[in-house]
XYZ file of C-alpha atoms in Angstrom:
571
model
C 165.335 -93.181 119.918
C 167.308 -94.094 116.998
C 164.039 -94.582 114.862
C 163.082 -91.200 115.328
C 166.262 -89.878 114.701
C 166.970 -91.583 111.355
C 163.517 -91.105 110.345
C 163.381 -87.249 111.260
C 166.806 -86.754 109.400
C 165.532 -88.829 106.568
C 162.974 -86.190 105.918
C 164.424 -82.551 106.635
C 168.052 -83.401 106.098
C 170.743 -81.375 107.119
C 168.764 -78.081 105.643
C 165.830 -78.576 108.014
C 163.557 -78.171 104.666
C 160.953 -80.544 104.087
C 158.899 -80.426 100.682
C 156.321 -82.160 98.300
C 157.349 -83.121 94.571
C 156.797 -81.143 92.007
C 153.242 -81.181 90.458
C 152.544 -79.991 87.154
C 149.360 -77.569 86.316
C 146.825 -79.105 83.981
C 146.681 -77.188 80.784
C 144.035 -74.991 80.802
C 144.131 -74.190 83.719
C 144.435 -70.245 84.520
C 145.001 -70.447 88.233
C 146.525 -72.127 91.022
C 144.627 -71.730 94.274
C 145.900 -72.673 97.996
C 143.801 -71.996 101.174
C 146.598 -71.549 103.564
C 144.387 -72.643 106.343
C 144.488 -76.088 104.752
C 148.271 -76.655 105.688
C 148.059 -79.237 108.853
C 151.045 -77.119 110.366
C 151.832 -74.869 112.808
C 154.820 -73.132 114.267
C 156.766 -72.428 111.249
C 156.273 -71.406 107.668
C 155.507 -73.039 104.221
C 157.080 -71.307 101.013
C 154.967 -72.172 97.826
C 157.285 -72.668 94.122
C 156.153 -71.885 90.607
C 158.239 -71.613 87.696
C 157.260 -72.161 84.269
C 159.111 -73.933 81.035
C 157.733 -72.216 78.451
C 159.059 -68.644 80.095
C 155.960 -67.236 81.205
C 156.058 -64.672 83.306
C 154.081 -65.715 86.236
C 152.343 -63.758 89.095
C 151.694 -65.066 92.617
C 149.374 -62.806 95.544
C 147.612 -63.402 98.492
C 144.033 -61.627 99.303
C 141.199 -62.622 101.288
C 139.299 -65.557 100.560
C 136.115 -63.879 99.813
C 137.684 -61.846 96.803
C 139.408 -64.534 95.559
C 136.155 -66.925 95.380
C 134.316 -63.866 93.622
C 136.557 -63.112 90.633
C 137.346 -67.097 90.464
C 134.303 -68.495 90.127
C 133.576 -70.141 86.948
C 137.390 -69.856 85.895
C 139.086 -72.955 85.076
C 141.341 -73.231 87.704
C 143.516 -75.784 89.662
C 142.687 -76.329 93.641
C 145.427 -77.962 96.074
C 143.073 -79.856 98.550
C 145.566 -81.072 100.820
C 149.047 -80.862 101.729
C 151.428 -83.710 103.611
C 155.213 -83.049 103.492
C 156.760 -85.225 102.394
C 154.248 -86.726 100.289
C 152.780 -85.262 96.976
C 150.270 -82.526 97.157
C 146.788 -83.824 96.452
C 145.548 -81.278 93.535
C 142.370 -81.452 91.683
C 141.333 -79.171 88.158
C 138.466 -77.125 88.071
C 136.899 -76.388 84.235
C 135.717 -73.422 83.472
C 135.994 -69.651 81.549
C 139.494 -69.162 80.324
C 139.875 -66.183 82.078
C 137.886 -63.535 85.002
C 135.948 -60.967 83.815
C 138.815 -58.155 84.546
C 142.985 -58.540 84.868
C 143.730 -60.302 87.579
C 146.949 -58.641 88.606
C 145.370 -55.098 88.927
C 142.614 -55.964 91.595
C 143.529 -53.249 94.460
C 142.460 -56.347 96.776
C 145.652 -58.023 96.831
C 147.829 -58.144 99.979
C 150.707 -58.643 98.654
C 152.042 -59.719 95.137
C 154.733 -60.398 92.913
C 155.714 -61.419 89.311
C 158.612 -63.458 87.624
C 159.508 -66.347 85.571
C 160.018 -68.130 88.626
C 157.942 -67.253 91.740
C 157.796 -67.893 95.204
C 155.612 -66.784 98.044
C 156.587 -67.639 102.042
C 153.542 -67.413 104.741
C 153.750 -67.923 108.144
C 151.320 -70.946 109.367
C 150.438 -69.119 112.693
C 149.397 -65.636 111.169
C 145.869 -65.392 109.902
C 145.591 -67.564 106.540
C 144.738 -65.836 103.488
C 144.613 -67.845 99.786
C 147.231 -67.429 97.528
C 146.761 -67.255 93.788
C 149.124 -68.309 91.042
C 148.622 -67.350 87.610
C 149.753 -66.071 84.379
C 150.854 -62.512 84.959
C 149.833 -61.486 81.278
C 146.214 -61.076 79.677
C 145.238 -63.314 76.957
C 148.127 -66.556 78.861
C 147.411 -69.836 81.259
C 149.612 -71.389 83.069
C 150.591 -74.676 80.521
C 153.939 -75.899 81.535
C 153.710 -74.173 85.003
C 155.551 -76.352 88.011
C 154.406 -76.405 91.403
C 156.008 -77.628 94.515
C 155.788 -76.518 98.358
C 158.450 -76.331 101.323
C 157.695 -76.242 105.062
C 160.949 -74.954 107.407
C 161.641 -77.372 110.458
C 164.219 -75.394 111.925
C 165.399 -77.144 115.068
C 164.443 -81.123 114.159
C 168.584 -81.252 113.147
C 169.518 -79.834 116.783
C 167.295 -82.291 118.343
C 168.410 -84.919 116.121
C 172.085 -84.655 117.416
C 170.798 -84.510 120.941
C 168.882 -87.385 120.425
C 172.343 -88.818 119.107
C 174.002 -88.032 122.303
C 171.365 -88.888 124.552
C 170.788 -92.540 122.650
C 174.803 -92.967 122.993
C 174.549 -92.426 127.110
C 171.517 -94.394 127.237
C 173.082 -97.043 125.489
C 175.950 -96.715 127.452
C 173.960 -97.022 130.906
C 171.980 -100.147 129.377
C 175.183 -101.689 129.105
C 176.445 -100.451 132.377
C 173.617 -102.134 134.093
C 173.318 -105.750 131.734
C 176.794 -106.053 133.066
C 175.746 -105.245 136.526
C 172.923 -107.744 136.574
C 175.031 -110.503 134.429
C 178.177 -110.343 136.858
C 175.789 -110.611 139.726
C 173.681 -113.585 138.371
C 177.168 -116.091 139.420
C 178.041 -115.654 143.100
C 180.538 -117.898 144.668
C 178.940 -120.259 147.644
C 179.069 -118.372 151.299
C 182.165 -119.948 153.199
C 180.809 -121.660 156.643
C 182.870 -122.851 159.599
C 183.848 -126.988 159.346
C 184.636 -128.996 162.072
C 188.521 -130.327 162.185
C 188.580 -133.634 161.165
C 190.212 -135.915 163.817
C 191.098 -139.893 163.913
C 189.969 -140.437 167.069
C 188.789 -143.812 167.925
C 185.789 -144.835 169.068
C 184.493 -144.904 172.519
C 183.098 -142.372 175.387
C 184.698 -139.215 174.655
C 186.379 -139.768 171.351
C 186.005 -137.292 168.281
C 184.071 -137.199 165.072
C 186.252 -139.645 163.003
C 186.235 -140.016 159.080
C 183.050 -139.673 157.768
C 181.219 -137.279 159.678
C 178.929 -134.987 158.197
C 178.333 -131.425 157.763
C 176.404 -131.019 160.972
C 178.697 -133.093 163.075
C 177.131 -136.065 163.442
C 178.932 -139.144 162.136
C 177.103 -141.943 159.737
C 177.965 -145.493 160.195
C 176.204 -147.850 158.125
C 173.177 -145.899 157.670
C 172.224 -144.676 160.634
C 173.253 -141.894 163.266
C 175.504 -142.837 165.844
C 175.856 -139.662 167.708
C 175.746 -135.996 167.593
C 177.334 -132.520 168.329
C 175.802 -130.154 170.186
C 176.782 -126.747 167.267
C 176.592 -123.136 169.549
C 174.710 -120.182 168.719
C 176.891 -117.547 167.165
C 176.967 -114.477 168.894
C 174.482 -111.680 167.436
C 176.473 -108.832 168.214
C 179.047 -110.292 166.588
C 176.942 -111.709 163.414
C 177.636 -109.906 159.829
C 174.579 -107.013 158.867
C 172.660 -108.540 155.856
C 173.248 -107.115 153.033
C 171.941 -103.569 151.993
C 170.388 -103.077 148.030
C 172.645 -99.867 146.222
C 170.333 -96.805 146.398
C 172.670 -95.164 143.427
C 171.517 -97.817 141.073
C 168.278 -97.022 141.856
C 168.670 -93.361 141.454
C 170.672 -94.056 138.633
C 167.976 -95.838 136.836
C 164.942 -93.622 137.769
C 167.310 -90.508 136.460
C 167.620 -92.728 133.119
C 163.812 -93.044 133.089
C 162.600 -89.409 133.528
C 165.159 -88.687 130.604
C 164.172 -90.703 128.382
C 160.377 -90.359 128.877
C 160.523 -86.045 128.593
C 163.041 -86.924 125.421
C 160.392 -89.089 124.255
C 157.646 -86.584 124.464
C 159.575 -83.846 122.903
C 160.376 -85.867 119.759
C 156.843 -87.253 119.617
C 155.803 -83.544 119.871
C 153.546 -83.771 122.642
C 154.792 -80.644 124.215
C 155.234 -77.292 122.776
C 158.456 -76.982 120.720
C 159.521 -74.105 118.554
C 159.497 -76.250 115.224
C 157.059 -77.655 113.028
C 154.122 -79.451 114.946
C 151.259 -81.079 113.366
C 147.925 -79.148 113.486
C 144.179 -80.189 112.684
C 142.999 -76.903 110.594
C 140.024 -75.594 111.410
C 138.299 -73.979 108.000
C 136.161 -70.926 108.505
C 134.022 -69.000 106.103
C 136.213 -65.989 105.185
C 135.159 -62.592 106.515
C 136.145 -59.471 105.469
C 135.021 -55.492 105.458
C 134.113 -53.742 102.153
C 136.942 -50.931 103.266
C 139.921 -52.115 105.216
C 141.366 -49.502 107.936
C 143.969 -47.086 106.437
C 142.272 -47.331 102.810
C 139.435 -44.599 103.079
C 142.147 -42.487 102.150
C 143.029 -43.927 99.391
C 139.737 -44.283 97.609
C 138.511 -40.766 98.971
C 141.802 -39.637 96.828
C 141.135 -41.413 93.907
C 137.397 -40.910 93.581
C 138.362 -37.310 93.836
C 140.566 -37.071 91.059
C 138.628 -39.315 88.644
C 135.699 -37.154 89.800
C 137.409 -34.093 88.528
C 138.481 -35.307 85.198
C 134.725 -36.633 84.288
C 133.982 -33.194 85.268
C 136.421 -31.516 82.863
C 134.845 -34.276 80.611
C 131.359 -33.230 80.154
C 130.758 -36.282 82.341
C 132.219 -39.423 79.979
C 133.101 -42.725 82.199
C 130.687 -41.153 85.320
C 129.334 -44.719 85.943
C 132.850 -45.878 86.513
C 132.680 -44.118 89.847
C 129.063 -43.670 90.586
C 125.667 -45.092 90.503
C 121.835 -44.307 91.105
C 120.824 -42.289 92.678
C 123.659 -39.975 93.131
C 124.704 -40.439 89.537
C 121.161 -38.752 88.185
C 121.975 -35.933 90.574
C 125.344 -35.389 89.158
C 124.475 -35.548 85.225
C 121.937 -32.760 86.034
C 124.552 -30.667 87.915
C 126.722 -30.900 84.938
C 124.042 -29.979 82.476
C 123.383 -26.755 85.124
C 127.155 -25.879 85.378
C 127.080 -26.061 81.416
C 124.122 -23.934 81.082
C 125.190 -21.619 83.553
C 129.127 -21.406 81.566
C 130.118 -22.479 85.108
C 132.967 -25.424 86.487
C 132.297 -28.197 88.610
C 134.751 -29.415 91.090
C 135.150 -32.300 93.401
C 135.789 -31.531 96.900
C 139.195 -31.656 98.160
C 139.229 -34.064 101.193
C 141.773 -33.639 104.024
C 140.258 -35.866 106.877
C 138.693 -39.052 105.595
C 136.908 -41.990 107.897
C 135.157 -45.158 106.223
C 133.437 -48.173 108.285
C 131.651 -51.439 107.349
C 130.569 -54.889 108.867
C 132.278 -57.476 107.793
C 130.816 -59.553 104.812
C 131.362 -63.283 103.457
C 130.479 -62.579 100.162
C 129.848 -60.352 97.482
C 128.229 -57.548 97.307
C 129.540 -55.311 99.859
C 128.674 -51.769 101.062
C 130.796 -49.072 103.778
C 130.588 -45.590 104.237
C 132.783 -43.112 103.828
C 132.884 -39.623 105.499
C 135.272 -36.353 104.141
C 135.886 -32.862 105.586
C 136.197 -30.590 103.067
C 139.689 -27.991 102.767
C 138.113 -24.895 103.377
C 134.562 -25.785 104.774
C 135.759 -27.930 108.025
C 132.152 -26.780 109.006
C 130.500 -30.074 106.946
C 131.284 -33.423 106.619
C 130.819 -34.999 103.281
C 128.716 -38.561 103.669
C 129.465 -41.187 100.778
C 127.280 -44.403 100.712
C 129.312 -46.891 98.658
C 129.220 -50.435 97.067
C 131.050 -53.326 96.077
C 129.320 -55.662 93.185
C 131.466 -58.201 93.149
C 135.797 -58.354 92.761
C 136.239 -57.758 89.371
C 134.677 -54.343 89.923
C 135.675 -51.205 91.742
C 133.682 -49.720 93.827
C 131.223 -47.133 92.999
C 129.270 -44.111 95.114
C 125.807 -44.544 95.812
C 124.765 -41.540 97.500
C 126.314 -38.426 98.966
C 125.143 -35.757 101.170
C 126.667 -33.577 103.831
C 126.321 -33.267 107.877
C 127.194 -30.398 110.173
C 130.747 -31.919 111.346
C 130.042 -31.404 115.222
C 127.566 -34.155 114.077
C 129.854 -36.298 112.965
C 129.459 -39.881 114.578
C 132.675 -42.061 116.274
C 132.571 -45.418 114.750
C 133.347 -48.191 116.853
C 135.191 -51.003 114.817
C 136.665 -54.055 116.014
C 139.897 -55.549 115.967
C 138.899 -56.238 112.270
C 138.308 -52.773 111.420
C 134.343 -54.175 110.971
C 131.529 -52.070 112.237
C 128.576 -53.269 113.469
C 125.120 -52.233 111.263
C 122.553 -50.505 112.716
C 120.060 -52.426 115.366
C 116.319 -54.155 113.755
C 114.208 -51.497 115.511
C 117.020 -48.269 113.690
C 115.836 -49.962 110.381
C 112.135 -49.826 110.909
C 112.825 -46.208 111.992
C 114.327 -45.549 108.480
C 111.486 -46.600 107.069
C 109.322 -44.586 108.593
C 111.286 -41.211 108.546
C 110.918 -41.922 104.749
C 107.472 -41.857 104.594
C 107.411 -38.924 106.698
C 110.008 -36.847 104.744
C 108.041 -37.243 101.781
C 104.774 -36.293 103.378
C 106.612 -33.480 104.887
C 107.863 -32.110 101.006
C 104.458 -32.308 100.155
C 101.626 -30.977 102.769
C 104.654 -29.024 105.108
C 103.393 -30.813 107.925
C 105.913 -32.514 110.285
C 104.623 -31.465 114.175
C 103.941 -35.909 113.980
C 107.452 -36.975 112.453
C 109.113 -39.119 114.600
C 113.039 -37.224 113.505
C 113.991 -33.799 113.837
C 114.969 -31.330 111.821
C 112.639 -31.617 108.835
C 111.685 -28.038 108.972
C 115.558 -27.231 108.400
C 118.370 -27.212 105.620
C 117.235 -28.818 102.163
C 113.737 -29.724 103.111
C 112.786 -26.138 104.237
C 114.390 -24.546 101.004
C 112.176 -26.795 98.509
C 109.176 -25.950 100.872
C 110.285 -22.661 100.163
C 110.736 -23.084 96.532
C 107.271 -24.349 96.098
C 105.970 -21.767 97.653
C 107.589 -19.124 95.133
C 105.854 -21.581 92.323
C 102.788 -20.589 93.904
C 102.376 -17.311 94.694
C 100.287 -15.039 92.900
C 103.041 -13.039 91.468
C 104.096 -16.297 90.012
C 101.263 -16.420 86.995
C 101.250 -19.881 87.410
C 97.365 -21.661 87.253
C 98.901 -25.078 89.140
C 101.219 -26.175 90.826
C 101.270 -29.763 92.371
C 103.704 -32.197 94.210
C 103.668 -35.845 94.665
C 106.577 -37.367 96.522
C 107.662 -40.501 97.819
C 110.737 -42.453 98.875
C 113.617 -43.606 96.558
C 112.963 -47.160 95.894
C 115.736 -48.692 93.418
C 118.467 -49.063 96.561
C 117.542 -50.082 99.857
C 118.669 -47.634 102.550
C 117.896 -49.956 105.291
C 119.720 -52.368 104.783
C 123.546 -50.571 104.884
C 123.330 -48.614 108.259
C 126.123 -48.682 110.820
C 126.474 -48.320 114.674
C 127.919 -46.361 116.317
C 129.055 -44.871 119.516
C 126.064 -43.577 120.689
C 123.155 -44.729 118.071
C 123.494 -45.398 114.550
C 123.556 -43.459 111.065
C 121.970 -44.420 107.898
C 121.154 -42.447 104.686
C 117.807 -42.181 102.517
C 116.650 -40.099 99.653
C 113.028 -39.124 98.563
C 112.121 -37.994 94.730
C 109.422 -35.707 94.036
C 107.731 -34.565 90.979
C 106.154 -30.965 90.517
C 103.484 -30.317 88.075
C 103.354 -27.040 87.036
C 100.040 -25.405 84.290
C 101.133 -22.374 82.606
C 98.055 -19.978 81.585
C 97.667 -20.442 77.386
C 98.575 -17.090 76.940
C 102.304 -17.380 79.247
C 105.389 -18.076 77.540
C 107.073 -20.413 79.799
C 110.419 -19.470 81.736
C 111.297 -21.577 84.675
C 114.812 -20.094 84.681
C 118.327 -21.644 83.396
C 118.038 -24.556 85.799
C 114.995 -25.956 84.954
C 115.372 -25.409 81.102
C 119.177 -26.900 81.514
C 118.275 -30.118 82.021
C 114.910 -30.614 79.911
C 114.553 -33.541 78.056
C 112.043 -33.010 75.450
C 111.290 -30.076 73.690
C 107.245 -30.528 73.052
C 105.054 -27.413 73.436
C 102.673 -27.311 75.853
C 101.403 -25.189 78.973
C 102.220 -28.435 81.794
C 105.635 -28.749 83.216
C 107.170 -31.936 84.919
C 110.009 -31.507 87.097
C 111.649 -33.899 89.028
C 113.952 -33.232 92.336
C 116.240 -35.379 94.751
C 116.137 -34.637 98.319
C 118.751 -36.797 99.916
C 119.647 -36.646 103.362
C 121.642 -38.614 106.538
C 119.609 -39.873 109.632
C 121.101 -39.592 112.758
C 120.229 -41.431 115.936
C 121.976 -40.359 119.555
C 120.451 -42.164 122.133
C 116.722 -41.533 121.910
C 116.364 -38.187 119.563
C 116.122 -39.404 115.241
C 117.094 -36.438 113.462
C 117.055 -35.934 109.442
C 119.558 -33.970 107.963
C 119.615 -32.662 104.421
C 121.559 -29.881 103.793
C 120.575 -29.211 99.867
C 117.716 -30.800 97.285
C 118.754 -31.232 93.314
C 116.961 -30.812 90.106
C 116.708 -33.718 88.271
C 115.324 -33.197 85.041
C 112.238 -31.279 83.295
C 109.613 -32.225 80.249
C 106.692 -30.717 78.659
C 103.856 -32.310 78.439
């Protein structure tokens, strides 16, 4: 008892803190990086120390593991690889680029963060781990001359100290209680018997025992017995009771016992105390969704207003916030808007949903739905992705649903939603070859999804067959189509409540002969976004049809609510 007591007050002290020394960052080194789930803790918290002697202002975060491994890689960087209090931390350097590819401190990833010349970050060991990051908090610094140390709360090994104090003071007193007990008892005086009166008596019939007789009455003379007394029975009723063993020792002791052996386990921390217990860590691959729950808003907000200002722009900085195909889609619509002396504007969203799985590593994908102020009729659909962590995250494709079609995503405890089943991706597949058949021949009474007839797909059938009417004065027209093949669809679909949703997009090129003695005129939108300006009498034009498909339960329908103009060339 006294062992563990000195020892456990030898390590926390009287401030039930016990921490690591002080290890100092190699130089070079832009980064400190701690798994939390390393810590072989639980039941308390660990606060982690940086301060630096040069007066650098440092930064210290915590994000998921699997954003922290992207935008770390290849950075030279200092690892803690294991952590025993009181002993030093065992540390290792990493070489590598002086610094990520973007600042550090401005990732929207982090969970939390803070900066100072001194910092110091406290997690709890029983929430779910995250890593935490120290570096320097401005661009172009390391962390030279950077200081490092950990601390781990034991609140309650001081109270159980002092009770192990008190309880090794009554133990000690019962151990003496009882060695003077059992000592006393090991010298007992000899049990007093009766002795016959001793009588001088001479000898002859009838006299006594004279001088000399022994202990059993018979009297010894020179060597041999002479005679004997006859010694009577004592009485049993009247006989002393042997002697009864004290139960309260016995109780005593076995109270003693049970004590100390639940004292024992408690301080050996066998059982479940509210203090710091030692814990094997168990190190899983960190998950994590591409949107977290409660940020769709956020990013729906943003992307909005950066939307609006490229807009204004003419379009300068577009492929910070989208990518193909969608962004080919919008340069033409701003070319259009130009032509046509009109203004573009992003829609205003007031309800916003996003959902993803849940991904180890880089790059990720979610999607992102938006009702409209004003047209609560549709729902705005926003395929998204993720490169890696030094980047933001950019729109792939957009396209808009009636909002009674709107799907309920079912998301875990995570916020993750499950991606579309096998057998929903080979149906993508095929609705894309059949969408593009459909834009070409008008035939879709053999599609496996409805609603190719409808919305954007029956407006370009329309619009092709304007090109060839007779009134038209056109000698050709032709169409080739087939399915967008620079992004694959298939794989970023989601579950959900009743089927699944993915999204798809199929480009098509007209060909369109003008008779030798036509002057060409296609209209503003067409000659808004040509790209060459060769004569000739044979028009390219190519178009966008994207659109959402929809399973619920066994029906597959495509929707596409609008087709695009992509751009136009004479050949």
């Amino acid at each position: 008892m006294a062992v563990l007591v000195v020892s456990a007050l030898s390590v926390v002290g009287t401030d039930e803190v016990t921490e690591t020394e002080d290890f100092t960052v190699k130089d070079g080194a832009y980064a400190v990086v701690l798994d939390e789930a390393i810590v072989p803790y639980s039941g308390t918290s660990v606060t982690v120390e940086a301060a630096n002697a040069d007066g650098k202002e440092l930064f210290v975060g915590t994000a998921n593991g699997v954003d922290t491994d992207s935008i770390l890689d290849g950075v030279a960087q200092e690892q803690i690889s294991n952590v025993e209090f009181p002993s030093a931390v065992e540390h290792r350097f990493i070489p590598g680029y002086a610094a990520p590819e973007a600042t550090l401190t401005d990732r929207d990833w982090w969970i939390s963060q803070d900066t100072g010349e001194k910092v110091a970050k406290t997690f709890d060991l029983d929430a779910d781990p995250q890593v935490l990051v120290i570096s320097a908090a401005n661009e172009g610094e390391n962390l030279d001359g950077t200081t490092v140390s950990l601390k781990m709360r034991v609140e309650g090994v001081l109270a159980l100290s002092l009770f192990g104090i008190a309880l090794g003071i009554i133990l000690a007193g019962f151990a003496a209680f009882f060695f003077l007990r059992w000592f006393n008892g090991r010298i007992r005086p000899e049990k007093k018997t009766a002795v016959a009166r001793n009588t001088d008596r001479g000898s002859g019939p009838g006299s006594g025992l004279g001088t000399g007789a022994d202990a059993e009455g018979a009297r010894v003379d020179s060597g041999r017995v002479q005679s004997s007394s006859l010694v009577k029975n004592p009485d049993p009723a009247k006989a002393a009771p042997p002697r009864r063993t004290s139960t309260r020792g016995r109780r005593s002791l076995r109270m003693v016992t049970a004590v100390s052996l639940t004292t024992g386990l408690a301080l050996s921390g066998c059982t479940a105390l509210p203090v710091a217990q030692p814990h094997s860590p168990d190190i899983t691959p960190y998950e994590r969704t591409a949107m977290r729950p409660g940020e769709a808003g956020t990013f729906m907000t943003g992307y909005t207003e950066s939307l609006d200002g490229i807009l204004n722009d003419g379009g300068t900085g577009l492929e910070k916030i989208q990518g193909e195909p969608l962004i080919d889609r919008t340069r033409a619509q701003i070319l259009i808007a130009k032509k046509a002396k009109q203004k573009l504007r992003a829609p205003n969203f007031s309800e916003v949903v996003a959902g993803s799985p849940s991904f180890t590593e880089y790059p990720m994908w979610f999607y992102a739905f938006g009702t409209a102020k004003g047209d609560e009729k549709l729902t705005q659909v926003q395929l998204a992705t993720r490169e890696s962590a030094s980047t933001d995250p950019i729109v792939r494709t957009a396209s808009y649903i009636p909002t009674d079609q709107m799907p309920t995503l079912m998301a875990d405890g995570h916020g993750a939603v499950e991606p579309g089943p096998d057998a929903f991706n080979e149906e993508m597949t095929t609705t894309a070859d059949q969408v593009s058949k459909f834009l070409v021949d008008g035939k879709a009474d053999k599609a496996d999804a409805d609603g190719l007839k409808e919305g954007g797909f029956k407006d370009f059938r329309g619009y092709l067959g304007d090109l060839r009417g007779k009134d038209s004065g056109f000698d050709k027209v032709d169409v080739s189509c087939k399915p967008y093949e620079k992004l694959d669809f298939t794989s970023m679909t989601l579950s959900n409540e009743h089927g699944a949703i993915g999204m798809g997009e199929v480009r098509c090129t007209l060909t369109i002969e003008v008779p030798d003695d036509y002057s060409v005129d296609l209209g503003d939108t067409i000659e808004a976004v040509k790209s060459n300006d060769k004569d000739g009498n044979t028009v390219k034009v190519d178009t966008a049809h994207p659109y959402v498909l929809l399973k619920t339960g066994d029906e597959l329908s495509a929707v596409a609510t609008d087709w695009n103009v992509l751009s136009s060339r004479f050949e």
